[in-house]
Amino acid sequence: MDTQNVFALRGGKAEIEEGADFAPKFDADGLIPAMAVDATTKEPLMLAYMNAESLRRTLEIGEAVYWSRSRKEFWHKGATSGHIQRVVEIRTDCDQDALVVVVEQIGAGACHTGRNSCFYRKVVPATAGGTAKLEQIGGEKSFDPAAVYGKH
Amino acid sequence: MDTQNVFALRGGKAEIEEGADFAPKFDADGLIPAMAVDATTKEPLMLAYMNAESLRRTLEIGEAVYWSRSRKEFWHKGATSGHIQRVVEIRTDCDQDALVVVVEQIGAGACHTGRNSCFYRKVVPATAGGTAKLEQIGGEKSFDPAAVYGKH
């Protein structure tokens, strides 16, 4: 399917910022970043990327479909784990080069490490002579990734 | 300043996902995406990018410093508008290639269009034969960008 028929062509700054046409901007690799946010808790779950076709599919089926940069293939989130993301709302920003995907996270979590959110650590700034560290924040594993993803 | 002394070198998958070292992954352009989230409302405010030095400065001064891809310069958010983002917490994800910056947004808002958040529109899927549209969601302007940014 030709995604040019699904999204509007990008107009001038005023149209992009204030207009009613959805004209997403994809980067040089054809991707737009998409932050999935939990509809209930509002917690950020994961940041992934969509290309035009995965965004079109997401809108069509109402479940998040990303583009896997490492595997170079469509990534229907939850197809393997069952942890599907039902799309409640997709937001875009002023210049339409980023997305927030508000989702109902089905199953135990979004993260392949077995946690609800991929953002389970906070940065602790470096002390003199050291490097910055990470500290876990409520990142208890909510499922066993080995059981869910098999060989992983 | 050598940012290699501030961030850890990237180790193996287990170290990156479960370790205590902060070893952010910057893309081919030296950037990492950073989603600013309001500490009080949890609403996503804006998605911008940091390079190693802007991330180092952010950690140092406790206020968000991005890298402007369009202007190719450091972007101390609020330096022009007064709408500084005080950093409450920086989170990173499992593979450490994305950031969530939890901020206290000072002033009327994060968006240069005069709104609290850049994500003031949601996508309305295309109907047969049409293209996808946008609908405003609580995006009342909270300040006058002309007054705040001058020439803009």
CSV table of C-alpha atoms in Angstrom, one decimal:
chain,number,residue,atom,x,y,z
A,1,MET,CA,0.0,0.0,0.0
A,2,ASP,CA,1.2,3.4,-0.8
A,3,THR,CA,1.7,5.3,2.4
A,4,GLN,CA,1.7,8.6,0.6
A,5,ASN,CA,-2.1,8.1,0.3
A,6,VAL,CA,-2.4,7.7,4.1
A,7,PHE,CA,-0.3,10.6,5.3
A,8,ALA,CA,-0.5,14.2,4.1
A,9,LEU,CA,2.5,15.8,2.3
A,10,ARG,CA,4.4,18.2,4.5
A,11,GLY,CA,3.4,21.8,4.0
A,12,GLY,CA,4.9,25.0,5.5
A,13,LYS,CA,5.7,25.6,9.1
A,14,ALA,CA,2.3,27.0,10.0
A,15,GLU,CA,0.5,24.1,8.4
A,16,ILE,CA,2.7,21.6,10.2
A,17,GLU,CA,2.4,23.2,13.6
A,18,GLU,CA,-1.3,24.4,13.5
A,19,GLY,CA,-2.9,22.5,10.7
A,20,ALA,CA,-5.2,19.5,10.8
A,21,ASP,CA,-3.2,17.3,8.4
A,22,PHE,CA,-1.1,14.5,9.7
A,23,ALA,CA,2.2,14.8,7.8
A,24,PRO,CA,4.8,12.9,9.9
A,25,LYS,CA,8.5,13.5,9.2
A,26,PHE,CA,10.6,10.5,8.8
A,27,ASP,CA,14.4,10.8,9.2
A,28,ALA,CA,17.1,9.9,6.7
A,29,ASP,CA,16.5,6.2,7.5
A,30,GLY,CA,12.7,6.6,7.0
A,31,LEU,CA,12.0,6.3,10.7
A,32,ILE,CA,10.2,8.4,13.4
A,33,PRO,CA,10.8,7.8,17.1
A,34,ALA,CA,7.7,6.6,19.1
A,35,MET,CA,7.5,6.6,22.9
A,36,ALA,CA,5.0,4.2,24.2
A,37,VAL,CA,3.3,5.4,27.4
A,38,ASP,CA,1.0,3.4,29.6
A,39,ALA,CA,-2.6,4.8,29.3
A,40,THR,CA,-3.3,4.0,33.0
A,41,THR,CA,-0.2,4.9,34.9
A,42,LYS,CA,1.2,7.4,32.3
A,43,GLU,CA,4.6,5.8,32.8
A,44,PRO,CA,6.9,5.7,29.7
A,45,LEU,CA,7.3,2.1,28.7
A,46,MET,CA,9.7,2.0,25.7
A,47,LEU,CA,11.1,4.1,22.9
A,48,ALA,CA,11.1,2.4,19.5
A,49,TYR,CA,10.9,3.5,15.9
A,50,MET,CA,8.3,3.3,13.1
A,51,ASN,CA,8.6,3.7,9.4
A,52,ALA,CA,5.7,4.8,7.3
A,53,GLU,CA,4.3,1.4,6.7
A,54,SER,CA,4.5,0.3,10.4
A,55,LEU,CA,2.8,3.5,11.4
A,56,ARG,CA,0.1,2.8,8.8
A,57,ARG,CA,-0.3,-0.7,10.1
A,58,THR,CA,-0.5,0.6,13.7
A,59,LEU,CA,-3.3,2.9,12.8
A,60,GLU,CA,-5.1,0.2,10.9
A,61,ILE,CA,-5.0,-2.6,13.5
A,62,GLY,CA,-4.9,-0.5,16.6
A,63,GLU,CA,-1.9,-2.3,18.0
A,64,ALA,CA,1.7,-1.0,18.1
A,65,VAL,CA,3.8,-2.1,15.1
A,66,TYR,CA,7.3,-0.9,15.2
A,67,TRP,CA,10.2,-1.2,12.8
A,68,SER,CA,13.1,-3.2,14.4
A,69,ARG,CA,16.3,-1.5,13.4
A,70,SER,CA,18.5,-4.4,14.6
A,71,ARG,CA,16.4,-7.1,12.8
A,72,LYS,CA,15.4,-4.8,9.9
A,73,GLU,CA,11.8,-6.1,10.0
A,74,PHE,CA,8.4,-5.2,11.1
A,75,TRP,CA,7.9,-5.7,14.8
A,76,HIS,CA,4.3,-6.3,15.8
A,77,LYS,CA,4.9,-5.8,19.6
A,78,GLY,CA,3.6,-8.8,21.5
A,79,ALA,CA,3.5,-11.2,18.5
A,80,THR,CA,6.1,-13.4,20.3
A,81,SER,CA,5.4,-12.6,23.9
A,82,GLY,CA,1.7,-12.0,23.8
A,83,HIS,CA,2.4,-8.6,25.4
A,84,ILE,CA,0.5,-6.6,22.8
A,85,GLN,CA,0.1,-2.9,23.0
A,86,ARG,CA,-3.4,-1.8,22.3
A,87,VAL,CA,-3.3,1.8,21.0
A,88,VAL,CA,-5.5,4.3,22.9
A,89,GLU,CA,-4.1,7.4,21.2
A,90,ILE,CA,-1.2,8.5,19.0
A,91,ARG,CA,0.0,12.0,19.6
A,92,THR,CA,2.5,13.9,17.5
A,93,ASP,CA,4.5,17.0,18.4
A,94,CYS,CA,4.7,20.5,17.0
A,95,ASP,CA,7.0,19.7,14.0
A,96,GLN,CA,5.5,16.2,13.6
A,97,ASP,CA,8.8,14.4,13.9
A,98,ALA,CA,8.1,12.4,17.0
A,99,LEU,CA,5.2,10.3,18.3
A,100,VAL,CA,3.8,9.4,21.7
A,101,VAL,CA,1.8,6.2,21.5
A,102,VAL,CA,-0.6,5.9,24.5
A,103,VAL,CA,-1.2,2.2,25.0
A,104,GLU,CA,-2.9,-0.4,27.1
A,105,GLN,CA,-0.1,-2.8,27.7
A,106,ILE,CA,-1.4,-6.3,27.6
A,107,GLY,CA,0.4,-8.9,29.7
A,108,ALA,CA,3.1,-8.5,32.2
A,109,GLY,CA,5.2,-5.9,30.6
A,110,ALA,CA,6.8,-4.1,27.7
A,111,CYS,CA,10.4,-4.9,28.3
A,112,HIS,CA,12.2,-8.0,27.0
A,113,THR,CA,14.2,-8.1,30.3
A,114,GLY,CA,10.9,-9.1,32.1
A,115,ARG,CA,10.0,-5.7,33.4
A,116,ASN,CA,6.9,-3.6,32.9
A,117,SER,CA,8.9,-0.7,31.5
A,118,CYS,CA,12.3,-0.5,29.7
A,119,PHE,CA,13.0,2.6,31.8
A,120,TYR,CA,13.8,0.8,35.0
A,121,ARG,CA,17.0,2.7,35.9
A,122,LYS,CA,17.9,6.2,36.8
A,123,VAL,CA,21.2,7.9,36.2
A,124,VAL,CA,23.3,8.9,39.2
A,125,PRO,CA,25.7,11.6,38.2
A,126,ALA,CA,29.4,10.9,38.4
A,127,THR,CA,31.3,11.8,41.5
A,128,ALA,CA,34.8,13.3,41.2
A,129,GLY,CA,37.0,11.0,39.2
A,130,GLY,CA,34.3,8.4,38.6
A,131,THR,CA,31.8,7.7,35.8
A,132,ALA,CA,28.0,8.1,36.0
A,133,LYS,CA,26.1,5.1,37.5
A,134,LEU,CA,22.7,3.6,37.2
A,135,GLU,CA,20.3,2.8,40.0
A,136,GLN,CA,17.2,0.5,39.7
A,137,ILE,CA,13.8,2.2,40.2
A,138,GLY,CA,11.0,-0.1,40.9
A,139,GLY,CA,12.2,-2.4,38.1
A,140,GLU,CA,11.2,-5.7,39.7
A,141,LYS,CA,10.8,-8.3,37.0
A,142,SER,CA,7.1,-9.0,36.4
A,143,PHE,CA,7.6,-12.0,34.1
A,144,ASP,CA,10.3,-14.5,33.3
A,145,PRO,CA,11.7,-13.6,29.8
A,146,ALA,CA,13.1,-17.1,29.3
A,147,ALA,CA,9.6,-18.6,29.7
A,148,VAL,CA,8.0,-15.9,27.5
A,149,TYR,CA,10.5,-15.6,24.7
A,150,GLY,CA,11.8,-19.1,24.8
A,151,LYS,CA,15.4,-19.2,23.5
A,152,HIS,CA,16.1,-15.6,24.6
B,1,MET,CA,36.0,18.0,28.9
B,2,ASP,CA,36.4,14.4,27.8
B,3,THR,CA,33.0,12.8,28.1
B,4,GLN,CA,34.7,9.4,28.0
B,5,ASN,CA,35.6,10.0,31.6
B,6,VAL,CA,32.0,10.8,32.5
B,7,PHE,CA,30.3,7.8,30.9
B,8,ALA,CA,31.3,4.2,31.1
B,9,LEU,CA,32.4,2.3,28.0
B,10,ARG,CA,29.8,0.0,26.7
B,11,GLY,CA,30.2,-3.6,27.8
B,12,GLY,CA,28.3,-6.8,26.8
B,13,LYS,CA,24.5,-7.2,26.7
B,14,ALA,CA,24.2,-8.3,30.3
B,15,GLU,CA,26.3,-5.4,31.6
B,16,ILE,CA,24.3,-2.9,29.6
B,17,GLU,CA,20.9,-4.3,30.7
B,18,GLU,CA,21.6,-5.2,34.3
B,19,GLY,CA,24.8,-3.5,35.3
B,20,ALA,CA,25.3,-0.3,37.3
B,21,ASP,CA,27.4,1.6,34.8
B,22,PHE,CA,25.8,4.3,32.7
B,23,ALA,CA,27.1,3.7,29.2
B,24,PRO,CA,24.7,5.6,26.9
B,25,LYS,CA,24.7,4.7,23.2
B,26,PHE,CA,24.8,7.6,20.8
B,27,ASP,CA,23.7,7.1,17.2
B,28,ALA,CA,25.8,7.6,14.1
B,29,ASP,CA,25.3,11.4,14.5
B,30,GLY,CA,26.4,11.2,18.1
B,31,LEU,CA,22.9,11.7,19.5
B,32,ILE,CA,20.5,10.0,21.9
B,33,PRO,CA,16.8,10.8,22.0
B,34,ALA,CA,15.5,12.3,25.2
B,35,MET,CA,11.8,12.5,26.1
B,36,ALA,CA,11.1,15.3,28.6
B,37,VAL,CA,8.3,14.3,31.0
B,38,ASP,CA,6.6,16.6,33.5
B,39,ALA,CA,7.4,15.4,37.0
B,40,THR,CA,4.1,16.5,38.4
B,41,THR,CA,1.6,15.6,35.7
B,42,LYS,CA,3.7,12.9,34.0
B,43,GLU,CA,2.7,14.3,30.7
B,44,PRO,CA,5.2,14.0,27.9
B,45,LEU,CA,6.4,17.5,27.1
B,46,MET,CA,8.9,17.2,24.2
B,47,LEU,CA,11.3,14.9,22.4
B,48,ALA,CA,14.7,16.3,21.7
B,49,TYR,CA,18.2,15.0,21.3
B,50,MET,CA,21.4,15.2,23.4
B,51,ASN,CA,25.0,14.5,22.4
B,52,ALA,CA,27.5,13.4,25.0
B,53,GLU,CA,28.6,16.9,26.0
B,54,SER,CA,25.0,18.2,26.3
B,55,LEU,CA,24.1,15.1,28.5
B,56,ARG,CA,27.2,15.8,30.6
B,57,ARG,CA,26.2,19.5,31.0
B,58,THR,CA,22.6,18.4,31.9
B,59,LEU,CA,23.9,16.2,34.7
B,60,GLU,CA,26.3,18.9,35.8
B,61,ILE,CA,23.9,21.8,36.0
B,62,GLY,CA,20.7,19.9,36.7
B,63,GLU,CA,18.8,21.7,33.9
B,64,ALA,CA,18.1,20.2,30.5
B,65,VAL,CA,20.6,21.0,27.8
B,66,TYR,CA,19.8,19.5,24.4
B,67,TRP,CA,21.7,19.5,21.1
B,68,SER,CA,19.7,21.4,18.4
B,69,ARG,CA,19.9,19.4,15.2
B,70,SER,CA,18.6,22.3,13.1
B,71,ARG,CA,20.9,25.0,14.6
B,72,LYS,CA,23.8,22.6,15.3
B,73,GLU,CA,24.4,24.1,18.7
B,74,PHE,CA,23.9,23.4,22.3
B,75,TRP,CA,20.4,24.3,23.4
B,76,HIS,CA,20.1,25.1,27.1
B,77,LYS,CA,16.3,24.9,27.2
B,78,GLY,CA,14.8,28.1,28.6
B,79,ALA,CA,17.9,30.2,28.0
B,80,THR,CA,15.8,32.4,25.7
B,81,SER,CA,12.3,31.9,27.0
B,82,GLY,CA,13.1,31.5,30.7
B,83,HIS,CA,11.2,28.2,30.5
B,84,ILE,CA,14.0,26.2,32.0
B,85,GLN,CA,13.5,22.5,32.7
B,86,ARG,CA,14.9,21.5,36.2
B,87,VAL,CA,15.9,17.9,36.1
B,88,VAL,CA,14.4,15.7,38.7
B,89,GLU,CA,15.6,12.4,37.3
B,90,ILE,CA,17.1,10.9,34.1
B,91,ARG,CA,16.1,7.4,33.2
B,92,THR,CA,17.6,5.2,30.6
B,93,ASP,CA,16.2,2.1,28.9
B,94,CYS,CA,17.3,-1.5,28.8
B,95,ASP,CA,19.8,-1.0,26.0
B,96,GLN,CA,20.7,2.5,27.1
B,97,ASP,CA,20.0,4.2,23.7
B,98,ALA,CA,17.1,6.4,24.9
B,99,LEU,CA,16.5,8.8,27.8
B,100,VAL,CA,13.5,9.9,29.8
B,101,VAL,CA,14.2,13.3,31.5
B,102,VAL,CA,11.8,13.9,34.3
B,103,VAL,CA,11.6,17.6,34.7
B,104,GLU,CA,10.0,20.4,36.6
B,105,GLN,CA,9.0,22.7,33.8
B,106,ILE,CA,9.6,26.3,34.8
B,107,GLY,CA,7.4,29.0,33.3
B,108,ALA,CA,4.3,28.6,31.1
B,109,GLY,CA,5.4,25.7,28.9
B,110,ALA,CA,7.9,23.6,26.9
B,111,CYS,CA,6.6,24.2,23.4
B,112,HIS,CA,7.8,27.1,21.2
B,113,THR,CA,4.2,27.4,19.9
B,114,GLY,CA,3.1,28.7,23.3
B,115,ARG,CA,1.8,25.4,24.7
B,116,ASN,CA,2.7,23.5,27.8
B,117,SER,CA,3.6,20.4,25.8
B,118,CYS,CA,4.6,19.8,22.2
B,119,PHE,CA,2.3,16.8,22.0
B,120,TYR,CA,-0.9,18.9,21.7
B,121,ARG,CA,-2.5,16.9,18.9
B,122,LYS,CA,-3.7,13.3,18.4
B,123,VAL,CA,-3.9,11.4,15.2
B,124,VAL,CA,-7.3,10.6,13.7
B,125,PRO,CA,-6.9,7.6,11.3
B,126,ALA,CA,-7.7,8.1,7.7
B,127,THR,CA,-11.1,7.4,6.4
B,128,ALA,CA,-11.6,5.7,3.1
B,129,GLY,CA,-9.8,7.6,0.4
B,130,GLY,CA,-8.6,10.3,2.8
B,131,THR,CA,-5.4,11.0,4.7
B,132,ALA,CA,-4.9,10.8,8.5
B,133,LYS,CA,-5.8,14.0,10.4
B,134,LEU,CA,-4.9,15.7,13.6
B,135,GLU,CA,-7.1,16.9,16.4
B,136,GLN,CA,-6.1,19.3,19.2
B,137,ILE,CA,-6.1,17.8,22.7
B,138,GLY,CA,-6.1,20.4,25.5
B,139,GLY,CA,-3.5,22.4,23.6
B,140,GLU,CA,-4.6,25.8,24.7
B,141,LYS,CA,-1.7,28.3,24.4
B,142,SER,CA,-0.4,29.1,27.8
B,143,PHE,CA,1.9,31.9,26.7
B,144,ASP,CA,2.4,34.2,23.8
B,145,PRO,CA,5.4,32.9,21.8
B,146,ALA,CA,5.9,36.3,20.2
B,147,ALA,CA,6.2,38.0,23.6
B,148,VAL,CA,8.6,35.3,24.9
B,149,TYR,CA,10.8,34.6,21.9
B,150,GLY,CA,10.7,38.1,20.4
B,151,LYS,CA,11.3,37.8,16.7
B,152,HIS,CA,9.6,34.3,16.4
